[in-house]
Amino acid sequence: MNIDNNKTLARMKTLTELHGAPGFEDDVKAYLKAELEPFVDDFVYNRMGGIYGVKRSKVKNPKRVMVAAHMDEIGFMITNITENGMIQFTNLGGVATDIWQGQRLKVKSRKNEEITGVVANIPKHFRTGNEGAPKIEDLLLDIGCENQKDVRKRGIEIGDSIVPETPFTQLSEHRFTSKAWDNRYGCLLGIELLELLKDVELGYDLYVGANVQEEVGLRGAKASAELIDPDVAFVVDCSPANDMKGKQNLSGELGAGTLIRIKDGTMLLKPIFRDYLLDLADEFKIKHQYYISPGGTDGGEIHKAKIGIPTAVIGVCARYIHSTNAVFDIRDYEAARELLTQATTQLDDSKIEELQYK
C-alpha cells in the first residue's frame, strides 16, 4: 500500500501550522486522535497528556511495541503585559536568543484565538552600536494594542503560550520550510505508519502516538513508557542538520536519507539494534546516514524505564530547527517511513527477545 503524496503534504501543512508549545499540546493531540482513530482499536492515555493508538494483534499474551513521537514544539510563555500593551515572555525549550527580533509570533488566547504579533526591533536610526544580542526576557511582542487593558480584552493573560507564525511552504521539488518539523515529523510518521499497516496482521500489539513536553527536558516520555511497558520502542524525532557548508562529520545532511542515531547525549544505540536497522536499510535499499548528536530525544527516558527497553531512533534532519523556519527534504521523510515500516513488520517474538537480551 502506498500513501498519496498530496495527502502527505496536506498532513504536513496542518501539523506544522498547529499551535503546540510545551504544555499546550491540545490542538496537536486532537488532530492526532482524529487521524489515528480509523487505524487503531482503542487509545491509551497518561496523566501528563500523552496519547497512543493501539493496533491489537490476535496473539494471546502479545508483546508490545511502541512508536513514540512528541507533540510539542519550541515556544514561549507570557510573563508580563506592560502598561503600554506590549507582551514579555520566557522560552519554552531551547532557543537561540539572537533570532527573534522582527519576527512574527502568534499568541494562543484564553478565548482559543490565535493572535499575531511582531517582536520589537530597534530601527537602525535609533541604535548606538553597543546593543548586542538581547536576552529572551528583554524582548517585547507587539500585537497592536495601545495598553494593558486592550491586551486583556483580547483574552490574553500571563501564562499563555506563543509560537512562531510560519506558513508551510514548498521551496523546491523536494525541499520545504515550516516551523515545528521538530517534531510534527514524528506525529506524521506515526499516522502514516498505521495507515500503511491497516491491513497487516502483526504478531504483537503496536502502540503508536506521541508524548508531551519533550522540548523542556524529555518530561512526558517516562509516563508513556511506564504506561505501555513496551518490549521494544522506536522513537521518531527530528534532529538538527549542520550541512550548510557541506557535509560535516556525522551531523546530518539533507537528502542523505533517514538517520541511524548511534550516539547522543541521552542514549547509546545497542549494537544489535543498530545492525537490525542497517540490515533492513541494505535489504530494502533505503537511503540512510549515521548520526551523532550532543542533544537527546525521548529515547533517553524510554530506554531506561522499567527493567530497560531496547530503543532506537528513526529520524530525519532539518536545518535551522528551534527557530521560526526549518528546512527539510521530503525524501528523507520517505526513507524514514520506509525504514520504520520494514522495522515494525519484520519484528517477531524471537527478534524482540534478541533485541532485549543480546
mmCIF file with all atom_site columns, N, CA and C in Angstrom, residues 111-149:
data_model
loop_
_atom_site.group_PDB
_atom_site.id
_atom_site.type_symbol
_atom_site.label_atom_id
_atom_site.label_alt_id
_atom_site.label_comp_id
_atom_site.label_asym_id
_atom_site.label_entity_id
_atom_site.label_seq_id
_atom_site.pdbx_PDB_ins_code
_atom_site.Cartn_x
_atom_site.Cartn_y
_atom_site.Cartn_z
_atom_site.occupancy
_atom_site.B_iso_or_equiv
_atom_site.pdbx_formal_charge
_atom_site.auth_seq_id
_atom_site.auth_comp_id
_atom_site.auth_asym_id
_atom_site.auth_atom_id
_atom_site.pdbx_PDB_model_num
ATOM 1   N N  . LYS A 1 111 ? -9.435  32.735 24.842 1.00 0.00 ? 111 LYS A N  1
ATOM 2   C CA . LYS A 1 111 ? -10.627 32.556 24.005 1.00 0.00 ? 111 LYS A CA 1
ATOM 3   C C  . LYS A 1 111 ? -10.381 31.562 22.871 1.00 0.00 ? 111 LYS A C  1
ATOM 4   N N  . ASN A 1 112 ? -9.229  30.902 22.920 1.00 0.00 ? 112 ASN A N  1
ATOM 5   C CA . ASN A 1 112 ? -8.831  29.918 21.911 1.00 0.00 ? 112 ASN A CA 1
ATOM 6   C C  . ASN A 1 112 ? -8.638  30.548 20.535 1.00 0.00 ? 112 ASN A C  1
ATOM 7   N N  . GLU A 1 113 ? -8.229  31.810 20.525 1.00 0.00 ? 113 GLU A N  1
ATOM 8   C CA . GLU A 1 113 ? -7.921  32.508 19.284 1.00 0.00 ? 113 GLU A CA 1
ATOM 9   C C  . GLU A 1 113 ? -6.405  32.644 19.145 1.00 0.00 ? 113 GLU A C  1
ATOM 10  N N  . GLU A 1 114 ? -5.927  32.647 17.915 1.00 0.00 ? 114 GLU A N  1
ATOM 11  C CA . GLU A 1 114 ? -4.507  32.853 17.649 1.00 0.00 ? 114 GLU A CA 1
ATOM 12  C C  . GLU A 1 114 ? -4.310  34.285 17.171 1.00 0.00 ? 114 GLU A C  1
ATOM 13  N N  . ILE A 1 115 ? -3.479  35.027 17.881 1.00 0.00 ? 115 ILE A N  1
ATOM 14  C CA . ILE A 1 115 ? -3.309  36.464 17.652 1.00 0.00 ? 115 ILE A CA 1
ATOM 15  C C  . ILE A 1 115 ? -1.866  36.748 17.265 1.00 0.00 ? 115 ILE A C  1
ATOM 16  N N  . THR A 1 116 ? -1.688  37.382 16.122 1.00 0.00 ? 116 THR A N  1
ATOM 17  C CA . THR A 1 116 ? -0.361  37.649 15.574 1.00 0.00 ? 116 THR A CA 1
ATOM 18  C C  . THR A 1 116 ? 0.268   38.882 16.206 1.00 0.00 ? 116 THR A C  1
ATOM 19  N N  . GLY A 1 117 ? 1.563   38.808 16.445 1.00 0.00 ? 117 GLY A N  1
ATOM 20  C CA . GLY A 1 117 ? 2.341   39.951 16.905 1.00 0.00 ? 117 GLY A CA 1
ATOM 21  C C  . GLY A 1 117 ? 3.708   39.963 16.264 1.00 0.00 ? 117 GLY A C  1
ATOM 22  N N  . VAL A 1 118 ? 4.413   41.077 16.426 1.00 0.00 ? 118 VAL A N  1
ATOM 23  C CA . VAL A 1 118 ? 5.765   41.235 15.898 1.00 0.00 ? 118 VAL A CA 1
ATOM 24  C C  . VAL A 1 118 ? 6.704   41.523 17.063 1.00 0.00 ? 118 VAL A C  1
ATOM 25  N N  . VAL A 1 119 ? 7.824   40.808 17.111 1.00 0.00 ? 119 VAL A N  1
ATOM 26  C CA . VAL A 1 119 ? 8.807   41.055 18.166 1.00 0.00 ? 119 VAL A CA 1
ATOM 27  C C  . VAL A 1 119 ? 9.493   42.390 17.892 1.00 0.00 ? 119 VAL A C  1
ATOM 28  N N  . ALA A 1 120 ? 9.498   43.254 18.915 1.00 0.00 ? 120 ALA A N  1
ATOM 29  C CA . ALA A 1 120 ? 10.046  44.600 18.761 1.00 0.00 ? 120 ALA A CA 1
ATOM 30  C C  . ALA A 1 120 ? 11.494  44.550 18.274 1.00 0.00 ? 120 ALA A C  1
ATOM 31  N N  . ASN A 1 121 ? 11.804  45.460 17.361 1.00 0.00 ? 121 ASN A N  1
ATOM 32  C CA . ASN A 1 121 ? 13.128  45.518 16.756 1.00 0.00 ? 121 ASN A CA 1
ATOM 33  C C  . ASN A 1 121 ? 13.550  46.987 16.675 1.00 0.00 ? 121 ASN A C  1
ATOM 34  N N  . ILE A 1 122 ? 14.642  47.332 17.324 1.00 0.00 ? 122 ILE A N  1
ATOM 35  C CA . ILE A 1 122 ? 15.078  48.730 17.327 1.00 0.00 ? 122 ILE A CA 1
ATOM 36  C C  . ILE A 1 122 ? 15.564  49.110 15.934 1.00 0.00 ? 122 ILE A C  1
ATOM 37  N N  . PRO A 1 123 ? 14.967  50.110 15.287 1.00 0.00 ? 123 PRO A N  1
ATOM 38  C CA . PRO A 1 123 ? 15.426  50.520 13.959 1.00 0.00 ? 123 PRO A CA 1
ATOM 39  C C  . PRO A 1 123 ? 16.879  50.992 13.978 1.00 0.00 ? 123 PRO A C  1
ATOM 40  N N  . LYS A 1 124 ? 17.522  50.869 12.854 1.00 0.00 ? 124 LYS A N  1
ATOM 41  C CA . LYS A 1 124 ? 18.915  51.290 12.708 1.00 0.00 ? 124 LYS A CA 1
ATOM 42  C C  . LYS A 1 124 ? 19.108  52.748 13.151 1.00 0.00 ? 124 LYS A C  1
ATOM 43  N N  . HIS A 1 125 ? 18.097  53.586 12.886 1.00 0.00 ? 125 HIS A N  1
ATOM 44  C CA . HIS A 1 125 ? 18.194  55.011 13.188 1.00 0.00 ? 125 HIS A CA 1
ATOM 45  C C  . HIS A 1 125 ? 18.431  55.288 14.677 1.00 0.00 ? 125 HIS A C  1
ATOM 46  N N  . PHE A 1 126 ? 17.926  54.372 15.543 1.00 0.00 ? 126 PHE A N  1
ATOM 47  C CA . PHE A 1 126 ? 17.988  54.611 16.985 1.00 0.00 ? 126 PHE A CA 1
ATOM 48  C C  . PHE A 1 126 ? 19.053  53.766 17.689 1.00 0.00 ? 126 PHE A C  1
ATOM 49  N N  . ARG A 1 127 ? 19.855  53.067 16.929 1.00 0.00 ? 127 ARG A N  1
ATOM 50  C CA . ARG A 1 127 ? 20.853  52.194 17.550 1.00 0.00 ? 127 ARG A CA 1
ATOM 51  C C  . ARG A 1 127 ? 22.142  52.959 17.832 1.00 0.00 ? 127 ARG A C  1
ATOM 52  N N  . THR A 1 128 ? 22.797  52.546 18.919 1.00 0.00 ? 128 THR A N  1
ATOM 53  C CA . THR A 1 128 ? 24.063  53.177 19.297 1.00 0.00 ? 128 THR A CA 1
ATOM 54  C C  . THR A 1 128 ? 25.264  52.372 18.799 1.00 0.00 ? 128 THR A C  1
ATOM 55  N N  . GLY A 1 129 ? 25.010  51.100 18.467 1.00 0.00 ? 129 GLY A N  1
ATOM 56  C CA . GLY A 1 129 ? 26.107  50.211 18.067 1.00 0.00 ? 129 GLY A CA 1
ATOM 57  C C  . GLY A 1 129 ? 26.626  49.377 19.203 1.00 0.00 ? 129 GLY A C  1
ATOM 58  N N  . ASN A 1 130 ? 26.068  49.576 20.399 1.00 0.00 ? 130 ASN A N  1
ATOM 59  C CA . ASN A 1 130 ? 26.532  48.831 21.584 1.00 0.00 ? 130 ASN A CA 1
ATOM 60  C C  . ASN A 1 130 ? 25.475  47.874 22.120 1.00 0.00 ? 130 ASN A C  1
ATOM 61  N N  . GLU A 1 131 ? 24.419  47.589 21.304 1.00 0.00 ? 131 GLU A N  1
ATOM 62  C CA . GLU A 1 131 ? 23.280  46.833 21.841 1.00 0.00 ? 131 GLU A CA 1
ATOM 63  C C  . GLU A 1 131 ? 23.604  45.373 22.180 1.00 0.00 ? 131 GLU A C  1
ATOM 64  N N  . GLY A 1 132 ? 24.202  44.621 21.261 1.00 0.00 ? 132 GLY A N  1
ATOM 65  C CA . GLY A 1 132 ? 24.430  43.196 21.486 1.00 0.00 ? 132 GLY A CA 1
ATOM 66  C C  . GLY A 1 132 ? 23.124  42.421 21.394 1.00 0.00 ? 132 GLY A C  1
ATOM 67  N N  . ALA A 1 133 ? 23.220  41.094 21.543 1.00 0.00 ? 133 ALA A N  1
ATOM 68  C CA . ALA A 1 133 ? 22.028  40.244 21.452 1.00 0.00 ? 133 ALA A CA 1
ATOM 69  C C  . ALA A 1 133 ? 21.207  40.363 22.739 1.00 0.00 ? 133 ALA A C  1
ATOM 70  N N  . PRO A 1 134 ? 19.904  40.609 22.628 1.00 0.00 ? 134 PRO A N  1
ATOM 71  C CA . PRO A 1 134 ? 19.079  40.725 23.831 1.00 0.00 ? 134 PRO A CA 1
ATOM 72  C C  . PRO A 1 134 ? 18.807  39.362 24.449 1.00 0.00 ? 134 PRO A C  1
ATOM 73  N N  . LYS A 1 135 ? 18.479  39.357 25.719 1.00 0.00 ? 135 LYS A N  1
ATOM 74  C CA . LYS A 1 135 ? 18.002  38.145 26.373 1.00 0.00 ? 135 LYS A CA 1
ATOM 75  C C  . LYS A 1 135 ? 16.526  37.961 26.029 1.00 0.00 ? 135 LYS A C  1
ATOM 76  N N  . ILE A 1 136 ? 16.066  36.717 26.090 1.00 0.00 ? 136 ILE A N  1
ATOM 77  C CA . ILE A 1 136 ? 14.664  36.450 25.764 1.00 0.00 ? 136 ILE A CA 1
ATOM 78  C C  . ILE A 1 136 ? 13.735  37.296 26.637 1.00 0.00 ? 136 ILE A C  1
ATOM 79  N N  . GLU A 1 137 ? 14.043  37.399 27.919 1.00 0.00 ? 137 GLU A N  1
ATOM 80  C CA . GLU A 1 137 ? 13.152  38.128 28.841 1.00 0.00 ? 137 GLU A CA 1
ATOM 81  C C  . GLU A 1 137 ? 13.136  39.630 28.580 1.00 0.00 ? 137 GLU A C  1
ATOM 82  N N  . ASP A 1 138 ? 14.061  40.123 27.759 1.00 0.00 ? 138 ASP A N  1
ATOM 83  C CA . ASP A 1 138 ? 14.080  41.545 27.416 1.00 0.00 ? 138 ASP A CA 1
ATOM 84  C C  . ASP A 1 138 ? 13.316  41.856 26.130 1.00 0.00 ? 138 ASP A C  1
ATOM 85  N N  . LEU A 1 139 ? 12.889  40.817 25.410 1.00 0.00 ? 139 LEU A N  1
ATOM 86  C CA . LEU A 1 139 ? 12.154  41.030 24.168 1.00 0.00 ? 139 LEU A CA 1
ATOM 87  C C  . LEU A 1 139 ? 10.711  41.442 24.449 1.00 0.00 ? 139 LEU A C  1
ATOM 88  N N  . LEU A 1 140 ? 10.102  42.119 23.496 1.00 0.00 ? 140 LEU A N  1
ATOM 89  C CA . LEU A 1 140 ? 8.716   42.574 23.612 1.00 0.00 ? 140 LEU A CA 1
ATOM 90  C C  . LEU A 1 140 ? 7.947   42.152 22.366 1.00 0.00 ? 140 LEU A C  1
ATOM 91  N N  . LEU A 1 141 ? 6.752   41.617 22.563 1.00 0.00 ? 141 LEU A N  1
ATOM 92  C CA . LEU A 1 141 ? 5.871   41.257 21.454 1.00 0.00 ? 141 LEU A CA 1
ATOM 93  C C  . LEU A 1 141 ? 4.789   42.312 21.317 1.00 0.00 ? 141 LEU A C  1
ATOM 94  N N  . ASP A 1 142 ? 4.671   42.853 20.127 1.00 0.00 ? 142 ASP A N  1
ATOM 95  C CA . ASP A 1 142 ? 3.727   43.934 19.831 1.00 0.00 ? 142 ASP A CA 1
ATOM 96  C C  . ASP A 1 142 ? 2.557   43.348 19.045 1.00 0.00 ? 142 ASP A C  1
ATOM 97  N N  . ILE A 1 143 ? 1.358   43.271 19.654 1.00 0.00 ? 143 ILE A N  1
ATOM 98  C CA . ILE A 1 143 ? 0.178   42.744 18.964 1.00 0.00 ? 143 ILE A CA 1
ATOM 99  C C  . ILE A 1 143 ? -0.766  43.870 18.541 1.00 0.00 ? 143 ILE A C  1
ATOM 100 N N  . GLY A 1 144 ? -0.268  45.115 18.568 1.00 0.00 ? 144 GLY A N  1
ATOM 101 C CA . GLY A 1 144 ? -1.045  46.238 18.093 1.00 0.00 ? 144 GLY A CA 1
ATOM 102 C C  . GLY A 1 144 ? -1.989  46.856 19.105 1.00 0.00 ? 144 GLY A C  1
ATOM 103 N N  . CYS A 1 145 ? -1.829  46.504 20.371 1.00 0.00 ? 145 CYS A N  1
ATOM 104 C CA . CYS A 1 145 ? -2.683  47.069 21.416 1.00 0.00 ? 145 CYS A CA 1
ATOM 105 C C  . CYS A 1 145 ? -2.065  48.348 21.975 1.00 0.00 ? 145 CYS A C  1
ATOM 106 N N  . GLU A 1 146 ? -2.920  49.249 22.454 1.00 0.00 ? 146 GLU A N  1
ATOM 107 C CA . GLU A 1 146 ? -2.441  50.540 22.962 1.00 0.00 ? 146 GLU A CA 1
ATOM 108 C C  . GLU A 1 146 ? -2.138  50.525 24.451 1.00 0.00 ? 146 GLU A C  1
ATOM 109 N N  . ASN A 1 147 ? -2.716  49.541 25.165 1.00 0.00 ? 147 ASN A N  1
ATOM 110 C CA . ASN A 1 147 ? -2.492  49.490 26.609 1.00 0.00 ? 147 ASN A CA 1
ATOM 111 C C  . ASN A 1 147 ? -2.763  48.085 27.126 1.00 0.00 ? 147 ASN A C  1
ATOM 112 N N  . GLN A 1 148 ? -2.468  47.905 28.396 1.00 0.00 ? 148 GLN A N  1
ATOM 113 C CA . GLN A 1 148 ? -2.623  46.601 29.042 1.00 0.00 ? 148 GLN A CA 1
ATOM 114 C C  . GLN A 1 148 ? -4.070  46.115 28.996 1.00 0.00 ? 148 GLN A C  1
ATOM 115 N N  . LYS A 1 149 ? -5.002  47.021 29.182 1.00 0.00 ? 149 LYS A N  1
ATOM 116 C CA . LYS A 1 149 ? -6.423  46.666 29.193 1.00 0.00 ? 149 LYS A CA 1
ATOM 117 C C  . LYS A 1 149 ? -6.852  46.088 27.847 1.00 0.00 ? 149 LYS A C  1
#
